[in-house]
PDB file of C-alpha atoms in Angstrom:
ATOM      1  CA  UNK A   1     -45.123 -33.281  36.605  1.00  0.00           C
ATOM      2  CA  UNK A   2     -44.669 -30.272  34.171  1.00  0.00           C
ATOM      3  CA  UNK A   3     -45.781 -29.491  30.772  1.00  0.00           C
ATOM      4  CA  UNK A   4     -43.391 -28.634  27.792  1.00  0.00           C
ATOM      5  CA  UNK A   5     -43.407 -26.450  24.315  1.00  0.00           C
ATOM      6  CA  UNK A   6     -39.667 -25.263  24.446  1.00  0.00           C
ATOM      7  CA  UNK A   7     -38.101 -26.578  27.526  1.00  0.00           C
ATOM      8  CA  UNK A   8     -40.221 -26.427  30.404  1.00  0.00           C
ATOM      9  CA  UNK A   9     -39.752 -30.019  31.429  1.00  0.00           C
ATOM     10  CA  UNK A  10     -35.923 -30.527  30.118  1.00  0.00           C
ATOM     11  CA  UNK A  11     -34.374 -27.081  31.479  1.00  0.00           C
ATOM     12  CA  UNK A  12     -35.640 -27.040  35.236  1.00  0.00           C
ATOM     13  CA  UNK A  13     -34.905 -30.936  35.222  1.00  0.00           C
ATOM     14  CA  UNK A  14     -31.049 -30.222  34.270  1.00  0.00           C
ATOM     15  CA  UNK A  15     -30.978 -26.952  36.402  1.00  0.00           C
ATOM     16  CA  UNK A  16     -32.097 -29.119  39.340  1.00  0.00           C
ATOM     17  CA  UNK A  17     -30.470 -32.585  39.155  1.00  0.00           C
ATOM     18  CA  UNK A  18     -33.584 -34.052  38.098  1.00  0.00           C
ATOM     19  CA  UNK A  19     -34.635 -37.057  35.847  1.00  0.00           C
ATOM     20  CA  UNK A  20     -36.975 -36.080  33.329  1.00  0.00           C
ATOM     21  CA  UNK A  21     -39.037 -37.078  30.227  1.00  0.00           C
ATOM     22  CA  UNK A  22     -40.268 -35.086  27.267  1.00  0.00           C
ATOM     23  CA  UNK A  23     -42.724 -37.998  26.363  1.00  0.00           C
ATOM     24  CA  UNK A  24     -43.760 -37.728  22.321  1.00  0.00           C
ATOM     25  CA  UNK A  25     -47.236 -35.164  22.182  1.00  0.00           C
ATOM     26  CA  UNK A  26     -49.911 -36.505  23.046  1.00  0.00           C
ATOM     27  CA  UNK A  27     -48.561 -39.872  25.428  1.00  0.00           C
ATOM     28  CA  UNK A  28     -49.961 -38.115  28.720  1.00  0.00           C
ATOM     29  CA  UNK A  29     -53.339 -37.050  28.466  1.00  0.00           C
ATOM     30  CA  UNK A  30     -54.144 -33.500  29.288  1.00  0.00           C
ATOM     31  CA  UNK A  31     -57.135 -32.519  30.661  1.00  0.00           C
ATOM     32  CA  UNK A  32     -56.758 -28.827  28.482  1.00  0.00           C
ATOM     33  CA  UNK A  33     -55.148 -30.212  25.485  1.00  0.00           C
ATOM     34  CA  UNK A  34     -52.790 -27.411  23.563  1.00  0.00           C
ATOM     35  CA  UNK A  35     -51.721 -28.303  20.581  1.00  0.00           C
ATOM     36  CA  UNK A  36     -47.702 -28.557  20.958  1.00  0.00           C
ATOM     37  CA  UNK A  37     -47.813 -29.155  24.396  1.00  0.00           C
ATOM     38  CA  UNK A  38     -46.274 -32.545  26.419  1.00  0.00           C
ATOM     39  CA  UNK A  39     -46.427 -33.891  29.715  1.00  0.00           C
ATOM     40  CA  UNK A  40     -43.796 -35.450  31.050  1.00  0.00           C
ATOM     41  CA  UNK A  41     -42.624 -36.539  34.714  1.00  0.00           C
ATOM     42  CA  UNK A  42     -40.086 -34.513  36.832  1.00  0.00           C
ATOM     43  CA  UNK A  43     -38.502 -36.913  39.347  1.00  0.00           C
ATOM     44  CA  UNK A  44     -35.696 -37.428  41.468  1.00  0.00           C
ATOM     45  CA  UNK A  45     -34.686 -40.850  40.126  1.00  0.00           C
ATOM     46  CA  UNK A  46     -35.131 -42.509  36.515  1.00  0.00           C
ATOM     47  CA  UNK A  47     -36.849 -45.345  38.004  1.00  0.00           C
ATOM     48  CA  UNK A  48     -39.543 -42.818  39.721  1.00  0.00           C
ATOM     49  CA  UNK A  49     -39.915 -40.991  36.421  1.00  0.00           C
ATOM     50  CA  UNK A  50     -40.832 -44.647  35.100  1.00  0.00           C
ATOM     51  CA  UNK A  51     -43.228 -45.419  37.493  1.00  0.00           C
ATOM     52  CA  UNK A  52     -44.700 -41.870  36.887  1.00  0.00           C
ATOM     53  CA  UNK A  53     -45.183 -42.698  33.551  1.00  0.00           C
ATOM     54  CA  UNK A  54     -47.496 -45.835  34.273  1.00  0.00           C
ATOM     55  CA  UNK A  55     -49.721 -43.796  36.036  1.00  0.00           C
ATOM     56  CA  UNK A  56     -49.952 -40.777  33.948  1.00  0.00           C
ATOM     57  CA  UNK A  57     -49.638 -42.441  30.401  1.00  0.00           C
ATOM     58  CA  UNK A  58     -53.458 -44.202  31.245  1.00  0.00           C
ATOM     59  CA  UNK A  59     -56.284 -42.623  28.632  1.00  0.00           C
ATOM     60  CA  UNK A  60     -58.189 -39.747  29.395  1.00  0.00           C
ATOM     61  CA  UNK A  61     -61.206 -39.205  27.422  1.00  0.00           C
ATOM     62  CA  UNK A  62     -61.295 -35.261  27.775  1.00  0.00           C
ATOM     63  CA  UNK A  63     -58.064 -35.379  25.713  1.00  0.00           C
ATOM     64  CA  UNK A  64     -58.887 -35.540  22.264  1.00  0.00           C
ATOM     65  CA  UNK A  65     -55.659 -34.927  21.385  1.00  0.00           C
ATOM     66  CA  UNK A  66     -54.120 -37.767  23.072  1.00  0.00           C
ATOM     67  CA  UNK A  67     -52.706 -40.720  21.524  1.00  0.00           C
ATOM     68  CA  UNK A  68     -54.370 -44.385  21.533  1.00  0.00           C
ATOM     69  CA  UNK A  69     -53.566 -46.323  25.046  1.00  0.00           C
ATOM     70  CA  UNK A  70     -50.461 -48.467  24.535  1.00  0.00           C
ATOM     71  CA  UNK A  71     -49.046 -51.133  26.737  1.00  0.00           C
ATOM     72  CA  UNK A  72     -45.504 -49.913  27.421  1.00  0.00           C
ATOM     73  CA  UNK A  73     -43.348 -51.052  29.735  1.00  0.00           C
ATOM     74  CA  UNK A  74     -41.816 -47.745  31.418  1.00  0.00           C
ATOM     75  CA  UNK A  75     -39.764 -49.329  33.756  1.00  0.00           C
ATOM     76  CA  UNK A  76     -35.890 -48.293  33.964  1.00  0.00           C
ATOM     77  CA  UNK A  77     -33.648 -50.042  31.242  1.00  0.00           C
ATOM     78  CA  UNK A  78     -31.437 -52.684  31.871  1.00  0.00           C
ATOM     79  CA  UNK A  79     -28.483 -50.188  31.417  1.00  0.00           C
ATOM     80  CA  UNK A  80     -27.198 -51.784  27.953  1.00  0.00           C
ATOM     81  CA  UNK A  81     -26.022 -49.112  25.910  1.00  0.00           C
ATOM     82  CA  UNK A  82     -24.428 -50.879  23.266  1.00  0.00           C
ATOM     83  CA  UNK A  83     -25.241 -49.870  19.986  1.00  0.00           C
ATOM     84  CA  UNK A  84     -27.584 -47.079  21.090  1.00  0.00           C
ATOM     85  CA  UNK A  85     -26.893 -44.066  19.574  1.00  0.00           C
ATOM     86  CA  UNK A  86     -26.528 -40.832  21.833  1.00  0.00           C
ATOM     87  CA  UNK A  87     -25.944 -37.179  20.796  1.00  0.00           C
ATOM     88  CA  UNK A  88     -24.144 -34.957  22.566  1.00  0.00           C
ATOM     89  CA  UNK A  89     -24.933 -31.550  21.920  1.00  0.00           C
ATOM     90  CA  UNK A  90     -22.236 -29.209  22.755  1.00  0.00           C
ATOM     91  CA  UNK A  91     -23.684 -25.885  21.590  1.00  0.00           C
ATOM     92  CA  UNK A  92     -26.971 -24.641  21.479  1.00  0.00           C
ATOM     93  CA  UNK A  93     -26.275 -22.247  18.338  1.00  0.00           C
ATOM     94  CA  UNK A  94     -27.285 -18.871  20.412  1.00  0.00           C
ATOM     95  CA  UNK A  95     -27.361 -17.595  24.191  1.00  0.00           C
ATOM     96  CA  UNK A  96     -24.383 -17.740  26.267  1.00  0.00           C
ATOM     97  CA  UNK A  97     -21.763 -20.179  25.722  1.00  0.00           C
ATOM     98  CA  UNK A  98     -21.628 -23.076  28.172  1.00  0.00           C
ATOM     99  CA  UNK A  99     -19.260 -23.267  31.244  1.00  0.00           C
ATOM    100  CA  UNK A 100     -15.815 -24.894  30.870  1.00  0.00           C
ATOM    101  CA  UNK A 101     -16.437 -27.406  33.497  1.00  0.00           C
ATOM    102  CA  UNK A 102     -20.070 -27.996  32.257  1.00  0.00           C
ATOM    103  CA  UNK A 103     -18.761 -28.786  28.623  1.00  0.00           C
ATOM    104  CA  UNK A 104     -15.962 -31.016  30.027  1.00  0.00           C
ATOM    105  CA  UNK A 105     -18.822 -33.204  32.360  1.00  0.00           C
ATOM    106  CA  UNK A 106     -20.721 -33.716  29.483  1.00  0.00           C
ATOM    107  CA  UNK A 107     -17.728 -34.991  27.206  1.00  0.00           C
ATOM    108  CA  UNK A 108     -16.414 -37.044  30.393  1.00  0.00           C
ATOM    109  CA  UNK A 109     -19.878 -38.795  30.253  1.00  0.00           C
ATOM    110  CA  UNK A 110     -20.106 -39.606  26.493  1.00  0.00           C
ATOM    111  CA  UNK A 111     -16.535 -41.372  27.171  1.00  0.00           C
ATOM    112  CA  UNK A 112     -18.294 -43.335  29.428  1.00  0.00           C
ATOM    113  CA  UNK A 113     -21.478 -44.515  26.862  1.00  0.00           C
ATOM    114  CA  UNK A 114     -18.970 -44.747  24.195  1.00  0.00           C
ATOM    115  CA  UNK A 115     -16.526 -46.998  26.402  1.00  0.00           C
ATOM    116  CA  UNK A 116     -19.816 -48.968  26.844  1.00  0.00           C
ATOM    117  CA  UNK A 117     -20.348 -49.545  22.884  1.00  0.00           C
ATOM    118  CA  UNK A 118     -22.825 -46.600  22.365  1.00  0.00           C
ATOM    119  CA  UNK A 119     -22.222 -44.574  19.111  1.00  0.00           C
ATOM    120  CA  UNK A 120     -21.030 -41.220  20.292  1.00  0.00           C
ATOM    121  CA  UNK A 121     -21.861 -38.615  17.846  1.00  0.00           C
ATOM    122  CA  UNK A 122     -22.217 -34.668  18.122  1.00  0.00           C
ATOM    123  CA  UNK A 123     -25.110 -32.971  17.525  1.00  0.00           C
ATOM    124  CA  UNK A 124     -24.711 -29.342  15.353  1.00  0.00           C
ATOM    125  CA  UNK A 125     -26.004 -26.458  16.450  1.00  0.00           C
ATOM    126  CA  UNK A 126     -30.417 -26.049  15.965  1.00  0.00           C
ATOM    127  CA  UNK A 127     -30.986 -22.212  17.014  1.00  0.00           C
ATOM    128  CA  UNK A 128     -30.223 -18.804  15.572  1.00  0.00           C
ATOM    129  CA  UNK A 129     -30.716 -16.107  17.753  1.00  0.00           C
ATOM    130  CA  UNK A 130     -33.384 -14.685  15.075  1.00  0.00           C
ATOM    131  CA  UNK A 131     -35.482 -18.287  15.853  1.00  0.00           C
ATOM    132  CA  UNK A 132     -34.952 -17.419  19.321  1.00  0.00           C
ATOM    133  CA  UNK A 133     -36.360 -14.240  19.396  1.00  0.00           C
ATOM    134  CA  UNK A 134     -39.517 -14.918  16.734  1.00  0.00           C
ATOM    135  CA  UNK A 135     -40.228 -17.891  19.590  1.00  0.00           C
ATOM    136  CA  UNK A 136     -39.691 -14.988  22.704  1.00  0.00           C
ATOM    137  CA  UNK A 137     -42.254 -12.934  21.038  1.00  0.00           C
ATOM    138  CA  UNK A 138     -44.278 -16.008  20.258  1.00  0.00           C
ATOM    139  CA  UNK A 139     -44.535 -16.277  24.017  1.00  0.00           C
ATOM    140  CA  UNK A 140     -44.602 -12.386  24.613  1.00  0.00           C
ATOM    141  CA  UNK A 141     -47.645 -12.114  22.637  1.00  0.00           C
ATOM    142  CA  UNK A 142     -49.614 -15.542  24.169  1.00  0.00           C
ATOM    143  CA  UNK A 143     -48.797 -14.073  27.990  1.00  0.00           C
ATOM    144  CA  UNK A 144     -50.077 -10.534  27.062  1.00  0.00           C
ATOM    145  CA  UNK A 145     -53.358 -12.056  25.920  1.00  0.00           C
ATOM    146  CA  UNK A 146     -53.303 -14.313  28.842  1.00  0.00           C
ATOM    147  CA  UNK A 147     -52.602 -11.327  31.009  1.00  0.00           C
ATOM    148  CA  UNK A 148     -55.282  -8.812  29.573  1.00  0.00           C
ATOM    149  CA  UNK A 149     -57.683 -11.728  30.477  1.00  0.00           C
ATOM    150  CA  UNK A 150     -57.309 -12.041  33.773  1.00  0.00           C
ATOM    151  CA  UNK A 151     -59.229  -9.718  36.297  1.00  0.00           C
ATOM    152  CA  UNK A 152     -57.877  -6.851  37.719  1.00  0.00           C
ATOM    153  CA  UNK A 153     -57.305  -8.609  41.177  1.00  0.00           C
ATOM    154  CA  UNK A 154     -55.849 -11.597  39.411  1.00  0.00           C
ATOM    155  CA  UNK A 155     -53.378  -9.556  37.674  1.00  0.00           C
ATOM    156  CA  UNK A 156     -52.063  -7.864  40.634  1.00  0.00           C
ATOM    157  CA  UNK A 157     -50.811 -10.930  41.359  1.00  0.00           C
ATOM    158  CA  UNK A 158     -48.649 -11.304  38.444  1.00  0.00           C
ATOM    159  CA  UNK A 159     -45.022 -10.469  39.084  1.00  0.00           C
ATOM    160  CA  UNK A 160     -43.691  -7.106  37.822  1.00  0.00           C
ATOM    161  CA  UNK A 161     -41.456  -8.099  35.209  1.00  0.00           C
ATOM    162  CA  UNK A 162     -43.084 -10.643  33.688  1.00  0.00           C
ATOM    163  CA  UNK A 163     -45.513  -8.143  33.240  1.00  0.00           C
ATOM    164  CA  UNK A 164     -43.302  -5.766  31.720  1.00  0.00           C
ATOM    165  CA  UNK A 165     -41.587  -8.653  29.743  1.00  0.00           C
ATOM    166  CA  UNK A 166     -45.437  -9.534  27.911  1.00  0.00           C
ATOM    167  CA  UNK A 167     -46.299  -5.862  27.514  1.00  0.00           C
ATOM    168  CA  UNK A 168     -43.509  -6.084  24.518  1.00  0.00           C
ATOM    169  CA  UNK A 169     -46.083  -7.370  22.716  1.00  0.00           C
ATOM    170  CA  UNK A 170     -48.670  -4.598  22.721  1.00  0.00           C
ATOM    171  CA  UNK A 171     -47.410  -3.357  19.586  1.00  0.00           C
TER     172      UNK A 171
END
């Protein structure tokens, strides 16, 4: 289970092999809502993400935020992929440029959901490196509050640099 705003589900689920889901805001009830913030499941198959979802997607009434219950069936797809339309998204617009082999997996598998009657179509660039960085010191300046907060005892246990990394926003 993890919670997402920029990639908190999505990235450590591709770094580790994982299936994930980015559910729309508000699907899994959270018990501190934050606006902008999503549950989603973190699992090692696509069928275990879908039985995640069953459980977690039931209402919680301490999430006002949440949307109304709906009966969905989460349970993996069928595997027809024709006439579904899937992105592939080649380049992020900013940050280091993806690995040769990486970019040549990812084309190798939109072969495959084309050969299968899915429309195939890329997916421009969304980020400048100036977006990037107004969203870093978004972050910056949320985890410095969060930090200055916390007790003197509870922040020794804060690691060093991502202290350093929030004290850019002191100014």
């Amino acid at each position: 289970m993890g919670t997402d705003i920029g990639g908190s589900i999505r990235l450590p689920g591709t770094w580790l092999g994982l299936a994930t889901l980015k559910p729309s805001y508000g699907r899994i009830p959270l018990d501190a809502p934050y606006l902008g913030r999503a549950a989603g499941p973190m699992a090692r198959t696509v069928a275990d993400a879908a039985l995640f979802m069953g459980v977690l997607s039931q209402p919680d009434p301490r999430d006002w935020t949440s949307l109304p219950p709906q009966d969905i069936d989460w349970s993996a797809p069928s595997g027809e992929v024709r006439g579904l339309r899937v992105g592939v998204h080649l380049d992020a617009g900013c940050g280091e440029p993806c690995d040769a082999e990486i970019l040549a997996a990812v084309n190798r598998a939109a072969a495959v959901f084309e050969a299968a009657g899915a429309v195939v179509e890329p997916v421009e660039p969304f980020m400048r490196q100036d977006l990037l960085d107004d969203l870093d010191l978004f972050w910056r300046v949320r985890s410095w509050n969060d930090f200055r907060a916390l007790t003197p005892e509870a922040g020794l246990r804060v690691h060093p640099h991502i202290i350093r990394w929030c004290q850019g926003a002191r100014t």
